[in-house]
Tab-separated table of C-alpha atoms in Angstrom:
chain	number	residue	atom	x	y	z
A	25	MET	CA	0.877	-2.957	4.257
A	26	GLU	CA	3.482	-0.239	4.768
A	27	ILE	CA	5.458	1.210	1.882
A	28	LYS	CA	9.121	1.642	2.704
A	29	THR	CA	10.563	5.052	1.858
A	30	LEU	CA	13.094	4.869	-0.952
A	31	GLU	CA	16.313	6.508	0.223
A	32	ASN	CA	18.566	5.849	-2.787
A	33	ILE	CA	16.978	8.370	-5.109
A	34	ASP	CA	18.266	11.476	-6.847
A	35	ILE	CA	15.851	14.427	-6.514
A	36	THR	CA	15.925	17.588	-8.600
A	37	LEU	CA	13.127	19.957	-7.667
A	38	SER	CA	11.481	22.315	-10.123
A	39	PRO	CA	12.358	25.972	-9.380
A	40	THR	CA	8.711	26.959	-9.928
A	41	SER	CA	5.314	25.277	-9.670
A	42	LYS	CA	2.379	25.496	-12.063
A	43	ILE	CA	-0.157	24.401	-9.437
A	44	ASN	CA	-1.635	27.899	-9.077
A	45	GLU	CA	-2.399	27.962	-12.812
A	46	VAL	CA	-4.663	24.894	-12.610
A	47	ASP	CA	-8.445	25.148	-12.313
A	48	PHE	CA	-9.033	22.019	-10.233
A	49	GLU	CA	-12.816	22.373	-10.464
A	50	ASN	CA	-12.834	22.195	-14.250
A	51	ILE	CA	-10.103	19.758	-15.110
A	52	SER	CA	-10.276	17.258	-17.968
A	53	PHE	CA	-9.033	13.764	-17.251
A	54	GLY	CA	-5.414	12.979	-18.083
A	55	ASN	CA	-4.362	16.290	-19.649
A	56	THR	CA	-2.754	18.128	-16.716
A	57	PHE	CA	0.363	16.868	-14.950
A	58	THR	CA	2.153	17.776	-11.750
A	59	ASP	CA	5.526	19.484	-11.470
A	60	HIS	CA	7.639	16.323	-11.144
A	61	MET	CA	7.957	12.796	-12.488
A	62	LEU	CA	9.920	9.693	-11.565
A	63	VAL	CA	12.363	8.177	-14.056
A	64	CYS	CA	14.462	5.025	-13.755
A	65	ASP	CA	16.500	3.327	-16.478
A	66	PHE	CA	17.275	-0.353	-16.935
A	67	ALA	CA	20.768	-0.796	-18.405
A	68	ASP	CA	23.590	-3.330	-18.226
A	69	GLY	CA	21.155	-5.935	-16.922
A	70	LYS	CA	20.064	-3.998	-13.843
A	71	TRP	CA	17.980	-1.059	-12.674
A	72	GLN	CA	19.908	2.180	-12.211
A	73	GLN	CA	19.366	4.826	-9.537
A	74	PRO	CA	15.841	6.273	-9.793
A	75	LYS	CA	15.383	10.007	-10.176
A	76	ILE	CA	12.653	12.517	-9.466
A	77	VAL	CA	12.978	15.403	-11.900
A	78	PRO	CA	10.847	18.302	-13.176
A	79	TYR	CA	8.145	17.196	-15.622
A	80	ALA	CA	9.565	17.676	-19.123
A	81	PRO	CA	9.803	16.019	-22.542
A	82	ILE	CA	12.187	13.101	-22.973
A	83	THR	CA	14.524	12.319	-25.871
A	84	LEU	CA	14.605	8.928	-27.588
A	85	ASP	CA	16.548	7.447	-30.479
A	86	PRO	CA	14.348	7.068	-33.589
A	87	SER	CA	15.146	3.345	-33.560
A	88	ALA	CA	14.005	2.876	-29.934
A	89	LYS	CA	12.282	-0.494	-29.938
A	90	VAL	CA	9.087	0.800	-28.378
A	91	PHE	CA	8.360	2.505	-31.712
A	92	HIS	CA	8.954	-0.606	-33.789
A	93	TYR	CA	7.884	-3.580	-31.668
A	94	GLY	CA	5.547	-2.073	-29.092
A	95	GLN	CA	7.206	-3.154	-25.859
A	96	ALA	CA	5.222	-0.855	-23.572
A	97	ILE	CA	3.099	-1.456	-20.467
A	98	PHE	CA	1.386	0.732	-17.893
A	99	GLU	CA	-0.764	0.825	-14.766
A	100	GLY	CA	-3.490	3.098	-13.462
A	101	MET	CA	-3.765	4.044	-9.790
A	102	LYS	CA	-5.139	6.887	-7.683
A	103	ALA	CA	-4.148	8.797	-4.569
A	104	TYR	CA	-6.819	10.296	-2.289
A	105	LYS	CA	-6.691	12.932	0.458
A	106	ASP	CA	-8.834	12.566	3.567
A	107	ASP	CA	-10.306	15.301	5.770
A	108	GLN	CA	-7.122	15.351	7.889
A	109	ASP	CA	-4.953	16.104	4.816
A	110	ASP	CA	-3.408	12.638	4.815
A	111	VAL	CA	-2.773	11.018	1.421
A	112	TRP	CA	-3.797	7.404	0.779
A	113	LEU	CA	-3.320	4.798	-1.912
A	114	PHE	CA	-5.768	1.993	-2.676
A	115	ARG	CA	-4.339	-1.550	-2.902
A	116	PRO	CA	-1.056	-0.374	-4.508
A	117	GLU	CA	0.600	-3.771	-4.081
A	118	GLN	CA	-1.970	-5.159	-6.525
A	119	ASN	CA	-0.893	-2.646	-9.167
A	120	HIS	CA	2.764	-3.495	-8.620
A	121	ASP	CA	2.060	-7.201	-8.906
A	122	ARG	CA	0.003	-6.765	-12.091
A	123	PHE	CA	2.615	-4.450	-13.600
A	124	ASN	CA	5.262	-7.122	-13.223
A	125	LYS	CA	2.976	-9.798	-14.669
A	126	SER	CA	2.540	-7.534	-17.681
A	127	ALA	CA	6.327	-7.071	-17.850
A	128	VAL	CA	6.950	-10.818	-17.868
A	129	ARG	CA	4.370	-11.368	-20.636
A	130	MET	CA	5.963	-8.627	-22.764
A	131	CYS	CA	9.500	-9.940	-22.130
A	132	MET	CA	10.485	-6.871	-20.133
A	133	PRO	CA	12.366	-6.634	-16.798
A	134	GLU	CA	10.308	-6.644	-13.604
A	135	VAL	CA	10.429	-3.449	-11.536
A	136	PRO	CA	11.448	-3.968	-7.884
A	137	GLU	CA	9.037	-2.933	-5.133
A	138	ASP	CA	11.404	-0.321	-3.721
A	139	ILE	CA	11.504	1.527	-7.055
A	140	PHE	CA	7.823	1.115	-7.958
A	141	LEU	CA	6.179	1.688	-4.571
A	142	GLY	CA	9.028	3.372	-2.687
A	143	GLY	CA	9.646	5.754	-5.576
A	144	LEU	CA	5.937	6.489	-5.852
A	145	LYS	CA	5.769	7.274	-2.135
A	146	LYS	CA	8.607	9.785	-2.414
A	147	LEU	CA	7.031	11.372	-5.506
A	148	LEU	CA	3.657	11.718	-3.750
A	149	GLN	CA	5.297	13.274	-0.699
A	150	ILE	CA	6.750	15.960	-2.978
A	151	GLU	CA	3.475	16.474	-4.876
A	152	LYS	CA	1.016	16.128	-1.982
A	153	ASP	CA	-0.480	19.592	-2.576
A	154	TRP	CA	-1.737	18.338	-5.949
A	155	VAL	CA	-4.007	15.837	-4.162
A	156	LYS	CA	-7.191	17.766	-3.430
A	157	LYS	CA	-9.686	16.931	-0.706
A	158	GLY	CA	-13.309	16.171	-1.420
A	159	GLN	CA	-15.301	13.296	-2.881
A	160	GLY	CA	-14.574	12.966	-6.585
A	161	ASN	CA	-11.132	14.582	-6.389
A	162	SER	CA	-8.066	12.397	-6.765
A	163	LEU	CA	-4.569	12.272	-8.194
A	164	TYR	CA	-4.350	9.788	-11.044
A	165	ILE	CA	-1.073	7.860	-11.095
A	166	ARG	CA	0.370	6.489	-14.327
A	167	PRO	CA	3.366	4.143	-13.902
A	168	PHE	CA	4.638	2.919	-17.262
A	169	MET	CA	7.634	1.256	-18.882
A	170	PHE	CA	8.820	1.067	-22.462
A	171	ALA	CA	11.729	-0.279	-24.507
A	172	SER	CA	14.207	2.575	-24.896
A	173	GLY	CA	17.000	0.471	-26.394
A	174	LYS	CA	17.814	1.252	-30.022
A	175	GLY	CA	17.849	-1.015	-33.045
A	176	VAL	CA	15.288	-2.492	-35.431
A	177	VAL	CA	16.183	-6.160	-34.964
A	178	ALA	CA	13.012	-8.012	-33.985
A	179	ALA	CA	14.080	-9.000	-30.482
A	180	PRO	CA	13.509	-7.748	-26.920
A	181	ALA	CA	15.360	-4.549	-26.052
A	182	GLN	CA	18.323	-4.415	-23.696
A	183	PHE	CA	17.416	-0.989	-22.308
A	184	TYR	CA	14.143	0.152	-20.739
A	185	LYS	CA	12.755	3.261	-19.069
A	186	PHE	CA	10.319	3.157	-16.124
A	187	MET	CA	8.437	6.344	-15.301
A	188	ILE	CA	5.615	7.607	-13.092
A	189	LEU	CA	3.448	10.595	-13.996
A	190	LEU	CA	0.809	12.220	-11.771
A	191	SER	CA	-2.330	13.908	-13.028
A	192	PRO	CA	-5.061	15.604	-10.928
A	193	ALA	CA	-8.448	14.131	-11.791
A	194	LYS	CA	-12.166	14.431	-11.337
A	195	ALA	CA	-14.754	12.429	-13.293
A	196	TYR	CA	-13.534	10.192	-16.135
A	197	TYR	CA	-16.820	9.955	-18.034
A	198	SER	CA	-19.495	12.616	-18.100
A	199	GLY	CA	-23.011	12.101	-19.356
A	200	GLU	CA	-24.843	8.882	-20.117
A	201	VAL	CA	-22.932	5.872	-21.416
A	202	LYS	CA	-24.416	3.578	-24.051
A	203	VAL	CA	-22.498	0.523	-25.244
A	204	LEU	CA	-22.482	-1.494	-28.449
A	205	ILE	CA	-21.904	-5.249	-28.204
A	206	ALA	CA	-19.096	-6.305	-30.550
A	207	GLU	CA	-20.124	-8.724	-33.283
A	208	HIS	CA	-16.854	-8.828	-35.235
A	209	TYR	CA	-13.988	-7.119	-33.423
A	210	SER	CA	-12.298	-8.552	-30.314
A	211	ARG	CA	-10.204	-6.953	-27.633
A	212	ALA	CA	-7.961	-9.994	-27.169
A	213	ALA	CA	-7.548	-13.680	-28.038
A	214	ASN	CA	-6.544	-16.827	-26.179
A	215	GLY	CA	-2.768	-17.044	-25.985
A	216	GLY	CA	-2.492	-13.308	-26.549
A	217	ILE	CA	-1.766	-10.371	-24.251
A	218	GLY	CA	-5.285	-9.470	-23.099
A	219	ALA	CA	-4.412	-10.045	-19.427
A	220	ALA	CA	-1.460	-7.630	-19.663
A	221	LYS	CA	-1.834	-3.853	-19.515
A	222	ALA	CA	0.088	-3.571	-22.763
A	223	ALA	CA	-0.211	-0.293	-24.654
A	224	GLY	CA	-1.158	-2.022	-27.906
A	225	ASN	CA	-4.260	-3.562	-26.330
A	226	TYR	CA	-5.731	-0.090	-26.026
A	227	ALA	CA	-4.611	1.105	-29.448
A	228	GLY	CA	-6.413	-1.879	-30.968
A	229	GLN	CA	-9.669	-0.727	-29.379
A	230	PHE	CA	-9.687	2.731	-30.905
A	231	TYR	CA	-11.020	1.844	-34.367
A	232	PRO	CA	-13.959	-0.360	-33.248
A	233	THR	CA	-14.810	2.268	-30.620
A	234	LYS	CA	-14.733	4.980	-33.298
A	235	LEU	CA	-17.233	2.955	-35.326
A	236	ALA	CA	-19.434	2.619	-32.222
A	237	ASN	CA	-19.198	6.373	-31.585
A	238	GLU	CA	-20.460	7.027	-35.108
A	239	LYS	CA	-23.570	5.015	-34.228
A	240	GLY	CA	-24.186	7.009	-31.049
A	241	TYR	CA	-22.513	4.700	-28.532
A	242	GLN	CA	-19.738	5.746	-26.160
A	243	GLN	CA	-18.101	2.359	-25.655
A	244	VAL	CA	-17.975	-1.259	-26.863
A	245	ILE	CA	-18.704	-4.395	-24.860
A	246	TRP	CA	-16.155	-6.846	-26.187
A	247	THR	CA	-17.028	-10.460	-26.915
A	248	ASP	CA	-14.821	-13.531	-27.116
A	249	ASP	CA	-12.726	-13.835	-30.273
A	250	ALA	CA	-13.778	-17.388	-31.164
A	251	THR	CA	-17.582	-17.230	-31.120
A	252	HIS	CA	-18.568	-13.647	-30.203
A	253	THR	CA	-21.169	-15.131	-27.872
A	254	LYS	CA	-19.545	-14.370	-24.487
A	255	LEU	CA	-19.509	-10.888	-22.933
A	256	GLU	CA	-16.083	-9.896	-21.652
A	257	GLU	CA	-15.158	-6.239	-20.983
A	258	ALA	CA	-16.729	-2.821	-21.523
A	259	GLY	CA	-14.383	-0.383	-23.233
A	260	THR	CA	-11.379	-0.084	-20.919
A	261	MET	CA	-13.256	-1.499	-17.909
A	262	ASN	CA	-14.412	-4.784	-16.477
A	263	VAL	CA	-18.193	-5.126	-16.708
A	264	PHE	CA	-20.962	-6.322	-14.373
A	265	PHE	CA	-24.513	-7.357	-15.240
A	266	ARG	CA	-27.404	-7.415	-12.765
A	267	ILE	CA	-30.094	-9.884	-13.784
A	268	ASN	CA	-32.890	-9.854	-11.203
A	269	ASP	CA	-30.903	-9.582	-7.961
A	270	ILE	CA	-27.757	-11.441	-9.006
A	271	LEU	CA	-24.587	-9.693	-10.148
A	272	TYR	CA	-22.644	-11.471	-12.887
A	273	THR	CA	-19.156	-10.755	-14.159
A	274	ALA	CA	-16.877	-12.725	-16.450
A	275	PRO	CA	-13.962	-14.670	-14.956
A	276	THR	CA	-10.486	-13.317	-15.627
A	277	SER	CA	-8.495	-15.163	-18.270
A	278	GLU	CA	-5.803	-14.644	-20.873
A	279	ARG	CA	-8.297	-12.322	-22.586
A	280	ILE	CA	-9.635	-10.370	-19.619
A	281	LEU	CA	-7.715	-8.002	-17.364
A	282	ASP	CA	-7.629	-8.822	-13.658
A	283	GLY	CA	-9.140	-5.512	-12.576
A	284	ILE	CA	-8.421	-4.286	-9.048
A	285	THR	CA	-11.691	-2.354	-8.870
A	286	ARG	CA	-13.483	-5.477	-10.160
A	287	LYS	CA	-12.112	-7.752	-7.445
A	288	SER	CA	-12.774	-5.089	-4.786
A	289	LEU	CA	-16.409	-4.763	-5.857
A	290	ILE	CA	-16.831	-8.548	-5.722
A	291	GLU	CA	-15.510	-8.625	-2.146
A	292	LEU	CA	-17.667	-5.638	-1.161
A	293	ALA	CA	-20.778	-7.227	-2.660
A	294	LYS	CA	-20.178	-10.456	-0.787
A	295	ARG	CA	-19.749	-8.523	2.472
A	296	GLU	CA	-23.097	-6.822	1.814
A	297	ASN	CA	-24.751	-10.205	1.114
A	298	ILE	CA	-25.268	-9.344	-2.545
A	299	ASN	CA	-25.342	-12.464	-4.656
A	300	VAL	CA	-22.377	-12.446	-7.071
A	301	GLU	CA	-21.607	-15.077	-9.680
A	302	VAL	CA	-18.327	-15.087	-11.592
A	303	ARG	CA	-19.097	-16.867	-14.850
A	304	SER	CA	-19.382	-16.248	-18.557
A	305	VAL	CA	-22.500	-14.308	-19.535
A	306	LEU	CA	-23.811	-15.004	-23.024
A	307	VAL	CA	-24.997	-12.289	-25.394
A	308	ASP	CA	-28.253	-14.184	-25.961
A	309	GLU	CA	-28.759	-14.377	-22.202
A	310	LEU	CA	-28.398	-10.595	-21.907
A	311	VAL	CA	-30.772	-9.894	-24.797
A	312	THR	CA	-33.381	-12.274	-23.345
A	313	ALA	CA	-33.075	-10.618	-19.928
A	314	ALA	CA	-33.464	-7.182	-21.515
A	315	LYS	CA	-36.613	-8.300	-23.342
A	316	ASP	CA	-38.283	-9.956	-20.337
A	317	GLY	CA	-37.374	-7.165	-17.892
A	318	SER	CA	-35.039	-9.181	-15.673
A	319	LEU	CA	-31.977	-7.173	-16.751
A	320	LYS	CA	-31.757	-4.402	-14.165
A	321	GLU	CA	-28.264	-2.922	-14.522
A	322	ILE	CA	-25.005	-2.981	-16.447
A	323	PHE	CA	-21.981	-1.107	-15.163
A	324	GLY	CA	-18.303	-0.821	-15.889
A	325	ALA	CA	-15.629	-0.957	-13.178
A	326	GLY	CA	-12.115	0.452	-13.363
A	327	THR	CA	-9.620	2.721	-11.633
A	328	ALA	CA	-10.350	5.852	-13.658
A	329	ALA	CA	-14.157	5.722	-13.603
A	330	VAL	CA	-14.499	3.549	-10.438
A	331	VAL	CA	-18.078	2.525	-11.336
A	332	ASN	CA	-19.808	3.728	-14.474
A	333	PRO	CA	-23.503	2.890	-14.930
A	334	ILE	CA	-24.567	1.998	-18.478
A	335	VAL	CA	-28.008	3.186	-19.598
A	336	GLY	CA	-28.470	0.817	-22.523
A	337	PHE	CA	-26.828	-1.398	-25.113
A	338	GLY	CA	-27.048	-2.057	-28.825
A	339	TYR	CA	-26.855	-5.397	-30.584
A	340	LYS	CA	-27.670	-6.381	-34.181
A	341	GLU	CA	-29.138	-2.961	-34.998
A	342	GLU	CA	-31.462	-3.020	-31.980
A	343	TYR	CA	-31.161	-0.833	-28.886
A	344	TYR	CA	-32.161	-1.998	-25.411
A	345	GLU	CA	-32.807	0.678	-22.776
A	346	LEU	CA	-32.205	-0.263	-19.152
A	347	PRO	CA	-34.704	0.676	-16.437
A	348	LYS	CA	-34.035	3.699	-14.250
A	349	LEU	CA	-33.785	2.341	-10.710
A	350	GLU	CA	-34.159	4.079	-7.379
A	351	ASN	CA	-32.051	1.396	-5.684
A	352	SER	CA	-29.060	0.931	-7.965
A	353	LEU	CA	-26.481	-1.666	-6.887
A	354	ALA	CA	-23.912	0.095	-9.051
A	355	LEU	CA	-24.284	3.380	-7.175
A	356	GLU	CA	-24.525	1.622	-3.812
A	357	LEU	CA	-21.282	-0.270	-4.396
A	358	LYS	CA	-19.574	2.819	-5.778
A	359	ALA	CA	-20.490	4.803	-2.659
A	360	LYS	CA	-19.203	2.074	-0.347
A	361	LEU	CA	-15.956	1.717	-2.284
A	362	THR	CA	-15.235	5.440	-2.555
A	363	ASN	CA	-16.042	5.925	1.141
A	364	ILE	CA	-13.245	3.469	1.890
A	365	GLN	CA	-10.890	5.192	-0.545
A	366	TYR	CA	-11.560	8.625	0.960
A	367	LYS	CA	-11.395	7.233	4.534
A	368	LYS	CA	-15.021	8.105	5.269
A	369	ALA	CA	-15.766	4.490	6.213
A	370	ASP	CA	-13.805	1.845	8.077
A	371	ASP	CA	-11.462	-0.109	5.842
A	372	THR	CA	-12.203	-3.580	7.174
A	373	PHE	CA	-10.319	-5.138	4.245
A	374	GLY	CA	-6.979	-3.409	4.844
A	375	TRP	CA	-6.949	-1.984	1.314
A	376	THR	CA	-5.804	1.594	1.997
A	377	VAL	CA	-2.165	2.556	2.495
A	378	LYS	CA	-1.059	5.838	4.018
A	379	ILE	CA	1.685	7.854	2.327
């Protein structure tokens, strides 16, 4: 696809840049932001003219409905720079489509393509020096929208604010990742908002994850809300299980986010003749496979981490260590995917989009 340049946009450039103050080799994920951001307001039933302005705090009324009723959604994307200094996005139309599905579910206005993608293109053109070359370097992109309209009546807002922030990034997780399988808490329920990237979904994970951290685990593998017998997601990522030489991952549903990295890995695996099955994986099935040695790998998949191998899992006060493999499918698929993203391999799928 080709992203059309947004012409109807008001641009105010920052008089100075903080880029020379940033240590790009030792940057922590999501804490440093570029010089500019995109802002667009929804008012009087329509989207107003988008603006690119210097990164700065915003002012909201204390009764803004985002504070009281949680109307807030977001996306996560990345921009990459190749060896020729060109900047690329990875399947951005998928993020735009999912963002609007989240908006519909949260009773918020959909954001037009020209504002979401066209505005992002213009913002990236201004901030292209913040995208650093080299495997592992990227510019994390955070589009988000929230209810800015005031009032504490329990009803959808009439005013909204759409914004895009950019943050230079390296690795999301560092060190080994161990996960605890949830026995009581759930990420989402049928009929709920699990398939939307709603802010509250992530806030609801913090307490169970804190409890897991206290037991020595970095993340939680969520189970279904009704029976706690089906494995669903790992922390903020979709999750894959390799039993013998078959990769399994849960089907998307009202409870499980339709991850873009997830669907890309499935297509990559099929191209490489790796056997993939999309079906529910039971907790008992995983424990049995761990005990008999047929469980080879577990890994998370998401935009921020791309692919994150998991070294072991805990369940019912027992810990199951995974084998250390020389031929890891997780690392093989990660290498193939990131080579496409960084334009070091042919993109036979048509996933990458030049800025």
